[in-house]
Short mmCIF file of C-alpha atoms and ligand atoms in Angstrom, two decimals:
data_model
loop_
_atom_site.label_atom_id
_atom_site.label_comp_id
_atom_site.label_asym_id
_atom_site.label_seq_id
_atom_site.Cartn_x
_atom_site.Cartn_y
_atom_site.Cartn_z
CA MET A 1 40.98 274.82 49.25
CA THR A 2 39.02 272.69 47.58
CA PRO A 3 40.45 269.14 46.95
CA LEU A 4 43.16 269.06 44.33
CA GLY A 5 42.86 272.87 43.74
CA GLU A 6 39.77 271.48 41.41
CA GLY A 7 36.81 273.76 40.69
CA ALA A 8 38.13 276.82 39.34
CA ASP A 9 37.77 275.55 35.79
CA ALA A 10 34.32 274.06 36.32
CA PRO A 11 31.93 276.30 34.46
CA ARG A 12 34.21 276.65 31.38
CA SER A 13 34.51 273.15 30.91
CA GLY A 14 32.12 270.38 30.39
CA PHE A 15 33.17 268.51 33.27
CA GLU A 16 31.34 269.15 36.32
CA ARG A 17 31.20 267.79 40.09
CA ILE A 18 27.81 267.25 41.21
CA ALA A 19 27.03 265.90 44.55
CA GLY A 20 30.65 264.62 44.77
CA ALA A 21 30.80 262.94 41.59
CA LEU A 22 32.58 263.81 38.23
CA THR A 23 29.94 264.36 35.70
CA CYS A 24 30.29 265.53 31.79
CA ARG A 25 27.04 267.35 30.45
CA GLY A 26 25.04 265.54 33.35
CA VAL A 27 26.40 262.28 32.27
CA SER A 28 27.80 260.11 35.19
CA LEU A 29 32.07 259.30 34.62
CA GLU A 30 31.59 256.39 37.03
CA GLU A 31 28.41 255.25 34.80
CA ALA A 32 30.92 255.40 31.92
CA ALA A 33 33.41 253.26 33.07
CA GLY A 34 31.33 251.05 34.59
CA GLU A 35 29.77 250.06 30.84
CA PHE A 36 32.75 250.50 29.19
CA GLY A 37 35.79 249.69 31.43
CA THR A 38 38.96 251.41 32.13
CA PRO A 39 41.32 252.91 30.74
CA LEU A 40 39.22 255.03 28.85
CA TYR A 41 38.97 258.03 26.88
CA LEU A 42 36.07 260.04 27.43
CA TYR A 43 35.36 263.35 25.30
CA ASP A 44 32.94 266.22 25.71
CA ALA A 45 31.60 266.90 21.99
CA GLU A 46 29.86 269.91 23.20
CA GLY A 47 33.13 271.54 24.27
CA VAL A 48 34.90 270.62 21.11
CA ALA A 49 32.28 272.29 19.08
CA GLU A 50 32.31 275.37 21.39
CA ARG A 51 36.07 275.66 20.75
CA VAL A 52 35.86 275.52 17.13
CA ARG A 53 33.07 278.22 17.30
CA ARG A 54 35.27 280.32 18.78
CA PHE A 55 38.16 280.61 16.63
CA GLN A 56 35.46 281.23 14.22
CA VAL A 57 33.61 283.88 16.19
CA THR A 58 36.87 285.38 16.91
CA PHE A 59 38.24 285.60 13.15
CA ARG A 60 34.62 286.63 11.83
CA GLU A 61 35.76 289.77 10.38
CA ILE A 62 38.32 288.37 7.66
CA SER A 63 38.48 285.57 5.42
CA PHE A 64 39.37 282.50 8.03
CA LEU A 65 40.08 278.95 7.86
CA PRO A 66 40.52 277.03 10.83
CA ALA A 67 42.17 274.12 10.03
CA TYR A 68 42.12 271.50 12.99
CA SER A 69 45.22 269.37 13.51
CA VAL A 70 44.27 265.97 12.91
CA LYS A 71 47.31 264.68 15.08
CA ALA A 72 46.12 266.22 18.24
CA ASN A 73 42.80 263.73 18.34
CA GLY A 74 42.30 261.71 15.08
CA SER A 75 39.25 260.26 16.26
CA LEU A 76 36.59 260.08 13.31
CA ALA A 77 33.69 261.05 15.36
CA ILE A 78 35.33 263.84 16.53
CA LEU A 79 36.67 264.95 13.18
CA ASN A 80 33.28 264.38 11.81
CA ARG A 81 31.93 267.16 14.37
CA ILE A 82 34.28 269.64 13.72
CA ALA A 83 34.16 268.75 10.04
CA ALA A 84 30.31 269.71 10.11
CA LEU A 85 31.28 273.15 11.62
CA GLY A 86 32.73 274.11 8.39
CA ALA A 87 36.06 273.91 9.55
CA GLY A 88 39.16 272.50 7.64
CA ALA A 89 42.03 269.99 8.50
CA ASP A 90 45.82 270.05 8.91
CA ILE A 91 47.02 266.91 8.32
CA VAL A 92 50.63 265.23 8.40
CA SER A 93 50.73 261.89 6.82
CA GLN A 94 48.63 260.34 4.25
CA GLY A 95 46.93 258.13 7.01
CA GLU A 96 45.41 261.68 8.48
CA LEU A 97 44.54 262.57 4.70
CA GLU A 98 42.30 259.51 4.50
CA ARG A 99 40.92 260.19 8.19
CA ALA A 100 39.97 263.50 7.26
CA LEU A 101 38.19 262.65 3.97
CA ARG A 102 36.11 259.47 5.69
CA ALA A 103 34.95 261.94 8.56
CA GLY A 104 33.77 264.50 6.04
CA PHE A 105 36.36 267.19 5.38
CA PRO A 106 35.85 268.22 2.23
CA PRO A 107 39.37 267.98 0.48
CA GLU A 108 39.49 271.88 -0.55
CA ARG A 109 40.20 272.66 3.44
CA ILE A 110 42.70 270.23 4.03
CA VAL A 111 46.07 271.66 4.13
CA PHE A 112 48.95 269.12 4.08
CA ALA A 113 52.44 269.71 6.30
CA GLY A 114 55.23 267.45 7.44
CA VAL A 115 58.99 267.73 6.69
CA GLY A 116 59.31 264.10 5.12
CA LYS A 117 56.67 263.84 2.93
CA GLY A 118 56.67 260.48 0.43
CA GLU A 119 55.86 260.37 -2.89
CA GLU A 120 52.93 258.43 -2.43
CA GLU A 121 51.71 261.24 0.18
CA MET A 122 52.06 263.21 -2.64
CA VAL A 123 49.96 261.33 -5.00
CA ALA A 124 47.05 260.78 -2.63
CA GLY A 125 46.93 264.53 -1.72
CA LEU A 126 47.20 265.68 -5.41
CA ARG A 127 44.53 263.31 -6.26
CA ALA A 128 42.02 264.44 -3.74
CA GLY A 129 42.14 267.85 -4.46
CA ILE A 130 43.66 269.28 -1.12
CA TYR A 131 43.79 273.04 -0.84
CA ALA A 132 47.68 273.15 -0.27
CA PHE A 133 50.89 271.27 0.61
CA HIS A 134 52.84 273.15 3.03
CA VAL A 135 56.40 272.15 1.75
CA GLU A 136 59.40 272.40 4.19
CA SER A 137 62.51 272.17 2.01
CA ALA A 138 63.47 272.82 -1.79
CA GLY A 139 64.26 269.18 -2.15
CA GLU A 140 60.52 268.48 -1.21
CA LEU A 141 59.31 271.29 -3.64
CA ASP A 142 61.57 269.39 -6.66
CA LEU A 143 59.63 265.91 -5.66
CA LEU A 144 56.26 267.58 -5.71
CA SER A 145 56.89 269.33 -9.08
CA ARG A 146 57.79 266.03 -10.76
CA VAL A 147 54.84 264.01 -8.59
CA ALA A 148 52.42 266.90 -9.87
CA ARG A 149 53.74 266.61 -13.93
CA ASP A 150 53.25 262.73 -13.67
CA GLU A 151 50.28 263.25 -12.76
CA GLY A 152 49.12 265.91 -15.16
CA ARG A 153 48.26 268.22 -12.34
CA VAL A 154 49.42 271.73 -10.45
CA ALA A 155 50.32 271.50 -6.94
CA PRO A 156 49.41 274.21 -4.71
CA VAL A 157 51.76 275.14 -2.34
CA GLY A 158 52.66 277.32 0.31
CA LEU A 159 55.74 277.33 1.80
CA ARG A 160 56.54 276.65 5.88
CA VAL A 161 59.23 279.38 6.81
CA ASN A 162 60.88 278.89 9.86
CA PRO A 163 60.43 282.67 11.01
CA ASP A 164 63.58 281.88 13.75
CA VAL A 165 61.72 283.10 16.82
CA GLU A 166 62.15 281.35 20.09
CA SER A 167 58.79 280.13 21.70
CA PRO A 168 58.48 279.75 25.36
CA THR A 169 56.86 276.11 24.99
CA PRO A 170 57.01 273.99 28.60
CA HIS A 171 59.40 271.46 26.62
CA ALA A 172 62.12 271.70 24.08
CA TYR A 173 60.34 269.05 22.14
CA THR A 174 57.41 271.24 21.15
CA ARG A 175 59.39 274.22 19.88
CA THR A 176 59.68 274.13 15.97
CA GLY A 177 60.09 277.77 14.99
CA HIS A 178 63.60 278.35 15.87
CA ALA A 179 66.92 278.23 13.51
CA ALA A 180 67.82 274.93 14.80
CA SER A 181 64.45 273.29 14.52
CA LYS A 182 64.38 270.78 11.56
CA PHE A 183 60.96 272.38 10.53
CA GLY A 184 60.43 274.93 7.92
CA ILE A 185 62.43 276.79 5.53
CA PRO A 186 64.59 279.91 6.68
CA VAL A 187 63.20 283.05 5.45
CA GLU A 188 65.43 283.86 3.02
CA GLU A 189 65.64 280.52 1.03
CA ALA A 190 61.67 280.53 1.13
CA GLU A 191 61.69 283.78 -0.63
CA ALA A 192 64.10 282.84 -3.28
CA LEU A 193 62.51 279.50 -3.77
CA TYR A 194 58.96 281.65 -4.21
CA VAL A 195 60.83 283.60 -6.67
CA GLU A 196 62.67 280.98 -8.75
CA ARG A 197 59.81 278.53 -9.20
CA ARG A 198 57.28 281.23 -9.97
CA ASN A 199 57.16 279.82 -13.47
CA ASP A 200 57.08 276.07 -12.55
CA PRO A 201 53.66 275.02 -14.69
CA HIS A 202 53.33 272.34 -12.12
CA LEU A 203 53.53 274.51 -8.98
CA GLU A 204 50.89 277.24 -7.70
CA PHE A 205 51.92 279.09 -5.19
CA LEU A 206 48.94 280.22 -2.73
CA GLY A 207 50.38 281.12 0.72
CA ILE A 208 52.96 281.16 3.51
CA ASP A 209 52.60 278.71 6.23
CA ALA A 210 54.59 279.17 9.77
CA HIS A 211 54.29 277.00 13.00
CA ILE A 212 56.37 277.99 15.90
CA GLY A 213 55.64 275.15 18.69
CA SER A 214 52.84 273.73 20.69
CA GLN A 215 51.45 274.70 24.07
CA ILE A 216 52.50 278.60 23.77
CA MET A 217 50.70 280.51 26.23
CA GLU A 218 51.64 284.25 24.95
CA THR A 219 50.77 285.80 22.26
CA GLU A 220 53.96 287.54 21.49
CA PRO A 221 55.86 284.84 19.72
CA TYR A 222 52.83 284.44 17.47
CA LEU A 223 53.15 288.33 16.61
CA ARG A 224 56.96 288.11 15.89
CA ALA A 225 56.49 285.28 13.34
CA PHE A 226 53.18 286.79 12.28
CA HIS A 227 55.50 289.89 11.39
CA VAL A 228 58.44 287.90 9.63
CA VAL A 229 55.45 286.18 7.42
CA LEU A 230 54.14 289.15 6.47
CA GLY A 231 57.05 291.10 5.71
CA MET A 232 57.56 288.35 3.39
CA LEU A 233 54.08 288.31 1.93
CA ASP A 234 54.53 292.13 1.00
CA ARG A 235 57.94 291.89 -0.42
CA LEU A 236 56.72 289.10 -2.80
CA ARG A 237 53.44 290.93 -3.77
CA GLU A 238 55.66 293.89 -4.57
CA GLY A 239 57.69 291.64 -7.07
CA GLY A 240 54.54 290.65 -8.29
CA ILE A 241 53.92 287.24 -6.55
CA ASP A 242 50.59 287.63 -5.01
CA LEU A 243 50.12 285.19 -2.26
CA ALA A 244 46.08 284.52 -1.28
CA TYR A 245 47.13 283.29 2.19
CA LEU A 246 48.69 283.39 5.55
CA ASP A 247 49.08 280.49 7.78
CA LEU A 248 50.20 280.93 11.18
CA GLY A 249 49.85 277.19 12.50
CA GLY A 250 48.71 276.08 15.73
CA GLY A 251 50.12 275.84 19.07
CA PHE A 252 47.70 277.95 21.25
CA GLY A 253 47.85 276.78 24.50
CA VAL A 254 45.60 275.50 27.15
CA GLY A 255 45.66 275.39 30.73
CA TYR A 256 46.52 272.28 32.28
CA ASP A 257 46.38 273.47 35.47
CA GLY A 258 42.64 275.18 35.48
CA GLU A 259 44.70 278.67 34.31
CA GLU A 260 43.26 280.55 31.36
CA GLY A 261 44.80 279.66 27.94
CA LEU A 262 46.17 281.64 25.08
CA ASP A 263 44.03 284.60 24.50
CA LEU A 264 42.87 284.41 21.27
CA GLU A 265 41.18 287.76 21.07
CA ASP A 266 44.49 289.74 21.76
CA LEU A 267 46.10 287.79 19.10
CA ALA A 268 42.94 288.67 16.62
CA ARG A 269 43.34 292.40 17.81
CA GLU A 270 46.62 292.38 16.83
CA ILE A 271 46.72 290.03 13.40
CA VAL A 272 43.02 291.13 12.11
CA PRO A 273 43.51 294.36 10.61
CA PRO A 274 46.63 293.93 8.72
CA ILE A 275 45.44 290.86 6.91
CA ARG A 276 41.93 292.63 6.38
CA GLU A 277 43.87 295.59 4.74
CA ARG A 278 45.74 293.23 2.58
CA GLY A 279 42.59 290.88 1.64
CA LEU A 280 44.51 287.90 2.77
CA GLN A 281 42.78 284.64 4.24
CA LEU A 282 44.10 283.99 7.52
CA ILE A 283 44.33 280.03 8.19
CA LEU A 284 45.07 278.87 11.98
CA GLU A 285 45.85 275.00 12.47
CA PRO A 286 44.80 274.64 16.03
CA GLY A 287 44.78 271.24 17.45
CA ARG A 288 45.35 271.15 21.27
CA ALA A 289 43.23 273.95 21.83
CA VAL A 290 40.24 272.45 20.04
CA VAL A 291 40.28 269.37 21.90
CA GLY A 292 42.30 269.35 24.89
CA GLU A 293 40.19 270.37 27.51
CA SER A 294 37.49 268.14 26.46
CA GLY A 295 38.79 264.93 27.13
CA VAL A 296 39.42 262.93 30.04
CA LEU A 297 41.05 259.34 30.89
CA LEU A 298 39.47 257.45 33.16
CA THR A 299 41.88 254.44 35.35
CA ARG A 300 41.09 252.54 38.11
CA VAL A 301 43.74 252.41 40.99
CA ARG A 302 44.77 248.86 41.14
CA TYR A 303 47.07 248.98 44.06
CA LEU A 304 49.25 251.15 46.83
CA LYS A 305 52.43 250.45 47.41
CA ARG A 306 54.75 252.01 49.60
CA ALA A 307 58.87 251.89 49.12
CA GLY A 308 60.99 253.84 51.69
CA VAL A 309 59.70 257.71 51.45
CA LYS A 310 57.71 257.08 48.30
CA THR A 311 53.81 256.12 48.11
CA PHE A 312 52.99 255.06 44.77
CA VAL A 313 49.24 254.63 43.57
CA ILE A 314 49.25 251.84 40.76
CA THR A 315 46.75 252.56 37.93
CA ASP A 316 45.62 250.47 35.13
CA ALA A 317 46.60 253.23 32.66
CA GLY A 318 50.03 254.57 31.84
CA MET A 319 52.55 255.61 29.59
CA THR A 320 50.86 253.40 26.51
CA GLU A 321 47.62 254.98 27.20
CA LEU A 322 49.09 258.75 27.98
CA ILE A 323 52.52 259.31 27.05
CA ARG A 324 52.58 263.35 27.87
CA PRO A 325 53.71 263.28 30.88
CA SER A 326 56.75 260.95 30.47
CA HIS A 327 57.43 262.21 27.04
CA TYR A 328 57.10 266.00 27.54
CA GLU A 329 56.95 266.10 31.15
CA GLY A 330 53.77 267.20 30.35
CA PHE A 331 51.21 267.97 33.87
CA HIS A 332 47.67 266.80 34.05
CA ARG A 333 45.49 267.15 37.03
CA ILE A 334 44.23 263.95 38.39
CA LEU A 335 41.28 264.03 40.31
CA PRO A 336 39.29 261.45 42.36
CA VAL A 337 36.01 260.84 40.22
CA ARG A 338 34.22 260.64 43.46
CA GLU A 339 35.34 262.36 46.49
CA THR A 340 35.65 260.70 49.54
CA GLU A 341 35.15 262.41 53.07
CA GLY A 342 38.74 262.31 55.18
CA ALA A 343 40.86 260.95 52.76
CA PRO A 344 44.33 261.63 54.23
CA ARG A 345 46.51 264.02 51.93
CA VAL A 346 49.64 262.49 50.52
CA ILE A 347 52.42 263.01 48.10
CA ALA A 348 52.33 260.28 45.63
CA ASP A 349 53.57 259.11 42.22
CA VAL A 350 50.67 257.84 40.21
CA VAL A 351 52.23 255.13 38.00
CA GLY A 352 51.13 252.80 35.30
CA PRO A 353 51.73 249.04 35.16
CA ILE A 354 54.15 249.27 32.27
CA CYS A 355 57.66 247.84 33.12
CA GLU A 356 59.65 250.98 32.67
CA SER A 357 60.58 253.46 34.98
CA GLY A 358 59.32 256.36 32.94
CA ASP A 359 55.73 255.26 33.33
CA PHE A 360 53.79 257.55 35.21
CA LEU A 361 51.06 260.17 35.26
CA ALA A 362 52.26 262.15 38.11
CA ARG A 363 55.25 262.44 39.94
CA ASP A 364 55.49 263.82 43.68
CA ARG A 365 51.88 265.14 43.61
CA GLU A 366 50.04 266.20 46.52
CA MET A 367 46.77 264.48 46.48
CA SER A 368 44.23 262.26 48.56
CA LEU A 369 45.18 259.02 48.58
CA PRO A 370 42.77 257.28 46.77
CA GLN A 371 42.05 253.21 47.45
CA PRO A 372 42.52 250.39 45.10
CA GLY A 373 39.33 250.33 42.79
CA GLU A 374 38.90 254.01 42.98
CA LEU A 375 38.31 255.96 39.63
CA LEU A 376 40.53 258.60 38.76
CA ALA A 377 39.87 261.05 36.12
CA VAL A 378 43.43 262.38 34.53
CA LYS A 379 42.42 265.93 33.17
CA THR A 380 43.03 267.74 29.77
CA ALA A 381 43.48 264.67 28.10
CA GLY A 382 41.94 265.05 24.72
CA ALA A 383 45.20 265.92 22.59
CA TYR A 384 47.80 263.94 22.20
CA GLY A 385 46.45 261.39 24.10
CA PHE A 386 44.79 258.62 22.35
CA THR A 387 46.80 259.63 19.47
CA MET A 388 50.07 258.84 20.90
CA ALA A 389 48.93 255.73 22.51
CA SER A 390 50.97 252.65 21.41
CA ASN A 391 50.63 248.55 22.09
CA TYR A 392 53.97 248.56 24.13
CA ASN A 393 53.77 245.61 26.74
CA ALA A 394 51.65 244.10 24.28
CA ARG A 395 48.71 246.58 25.92
CA PRO A 396 45.37 246.83 23.94
CA ARG A 397 44.73 250.77 22.98
CA PRO A 398 41.80 251.64 25.30
CA ALA A 399 38.38 252.34 24.08
CA GLU A 400 36.87 255.88 23.47
CA VAL A 401 33.67 257.26 23.89
CA MET A 402 32.29 260.59 23.08
CA VAL A 403 29.12 262.69 25.24
CA GLU A 404 26.84 264.42 23.14
CA GLY A 405 23.50 265.10 23.95
CA GLY A 406 23.40 263.54 27.51
CA GLU A 407 24.44 260.46 26.09
CA VAL A 408 27.50 258.31 25.93
CA HIS A 409 28.18 256.71 22.63
CA LEU A 410 31.38 254.38 21.86
CA ILE A 411 33.25 255.79 19.24
CA ARG A 412 35.93 253.29 19.10
CA ARG A 413 35.77 249.75 20.76
CA ARG A 414 38.86 248.63 22.95
CA GLU A 415 41.12 246.54 21.40
CA THR A 416 41.45 242.72 21.70
CA LEU A 417 43.95 240.80 22.06
CA ASP A 418 43.43 239.72 18.32
CA ASP A 419 43.78 243.18 17.43
CA LEU A 420 47.12 243.46 19.02
CA MET A 421 47.87 240.23 16.62
CA ARG A 422 46.48 241.45 13.32
CA GLY A 423 48.82 241.04 10.49
CA GLU A 424 51.34 238.96 11.89
CA GLU A 425 52.77 235.46 10.67
CA ILE A 426 54.63 232.59 11.90
CA PRO A 427 56.57 230.88 8.59
CA HIS A 428 56.40 227.09 9.17
CA PRO A 429 55.62 227.03 12.53
CA ARG A 430 57.49 224.93 14.77
CA GLU A 431 56.07 223.60 18.19
CA ALA A 432 57.99 223.55 21.63
CA PRO A 433 59.20 220.71 22.75
CA GLY A 434 57.13 218.90 25.73
CA PRO A 435 57.45 219.62 29.56
CA LEU A 436 60.62 219.81 31.05
CA LYS A 437 61.42 216.70 33.06
CA PRO A 438 63.40 216.80 35.94
CA SER A 439 66.30 214.68 35.11
CA GLU A 440 66.78 217.19 31.94
CA CYS A 441 66.98 219.94 34.50
CA PRO A 442 70.46 221.82 33.75
C1 PLP B 501 51.09 269.96 15.68
C2 PLP B 501 50.74 270.93 14.72
C3 PLP B 501 50.09 271.81 14.83
C4 PLP B 501 49.07 271.68 15.80
O1 PLP B 501 49.43 272.10 16.98
P1 PLP B 501 48.61 272.28 18.63
O2 PLP B 501 49.42 272.88 19.87
O3 PLP B 501 47.87 270.84 18.70
O4 PLP B 501 47.94 273.39 18.27
C5 PLP B 501 49.74 272.68 13.99
N1 PLP B 501 50.44 272.64 12.62
C6 PLP B 501 51.24 272.26 12.64
C7 PLP B 501 52.04 271.97 11.12
C8 PLP B 501 51.54 270.65 13.25
O5 PLP B 501 52.79 269.96 13.27
#
């Protein structure tokens, strides 16, 4: 067995062990951590580009827009590289709209989802000239129509439908396509809305959207959702409502433990012919599948601690840097950046410095026992890593670097203590009393 089961995925990821030490496209992870400090997010730009191109190649026979889901990794540098490949963006807030535009995405390649869009967000999307709003309720459609009227514009719309399919995602929090989820509009209601609102002069119905969940490894739930949506499109077309695109959302699973991710070719084989036949445009909204495998979180071991039967490896990164293990029970491989000969195998919890019992990167993990000061790589951390990082426990968020052309580029500096307090004010600051005298002790 190779240490920690690593190795099987080396050729198809940009991360490779050379002479015992992990590298990214020839760049030493040890050197990157030495230069920029830890915790550190490191991304493989080439890997991200390869994955975008894989979507483009797989669906090249039809009109296709890969709309990268910005919430997976919204770093401007990463977004810029994705935009430069001709991809679009799937956004869920005005902040993401701003990020996408500043990174260089043309507005006509941006789609805007989200169950709770505010008026200001609608105005911003309309003024930017985005491709479509993915509307998730009748109430939202009313407001969007009114906002478009006030702006003297026509809002391009795709209704997000809830196709009511159970998607086997690893955690309930990432399931969105079943009837009890807050996302989307039930099929019948959505169909009625297209018909009732067809003559609203401030709305233009362009397509239909569905997004059934995240980290889905099988094509079957997509096919069920696809056929529900395709049936709607056909019925609406018969009724004279001709929609231009079908958006099947994102959620394409990646291999967190070295396994193959969702088989895109398999999906394409089934959905490309009916789309081509109807002359439709296909939109997909991959997030994780574009960036997940191309990122690692580098963290240094601070202490080892034994308590009863448990061994704790205490690292300088925790749930504030990567919340997936505690929030979604997400699994990440954790590898020593440099292999040490003869390190004992142990079962350990890898935990962070945050004052929460739920602060862990791995639990009951079989691993080589690392020593304090050793550098670890938390794999497959390119998606929902930094974007979900927080300042809890007043921790500055980590730096992010991108490996490209054999060099490491800083793409976001580590936050400073001043950053942590930016925007705060103390009204009429008061002074604390002087030091406590022994006589005043209670
Ligand atoms: C989060 C999200 C995605 C992307 O999901 P991944 O699992 O990262 O591919 C796509 N579309 C919508 C509407 C989303 O909310």
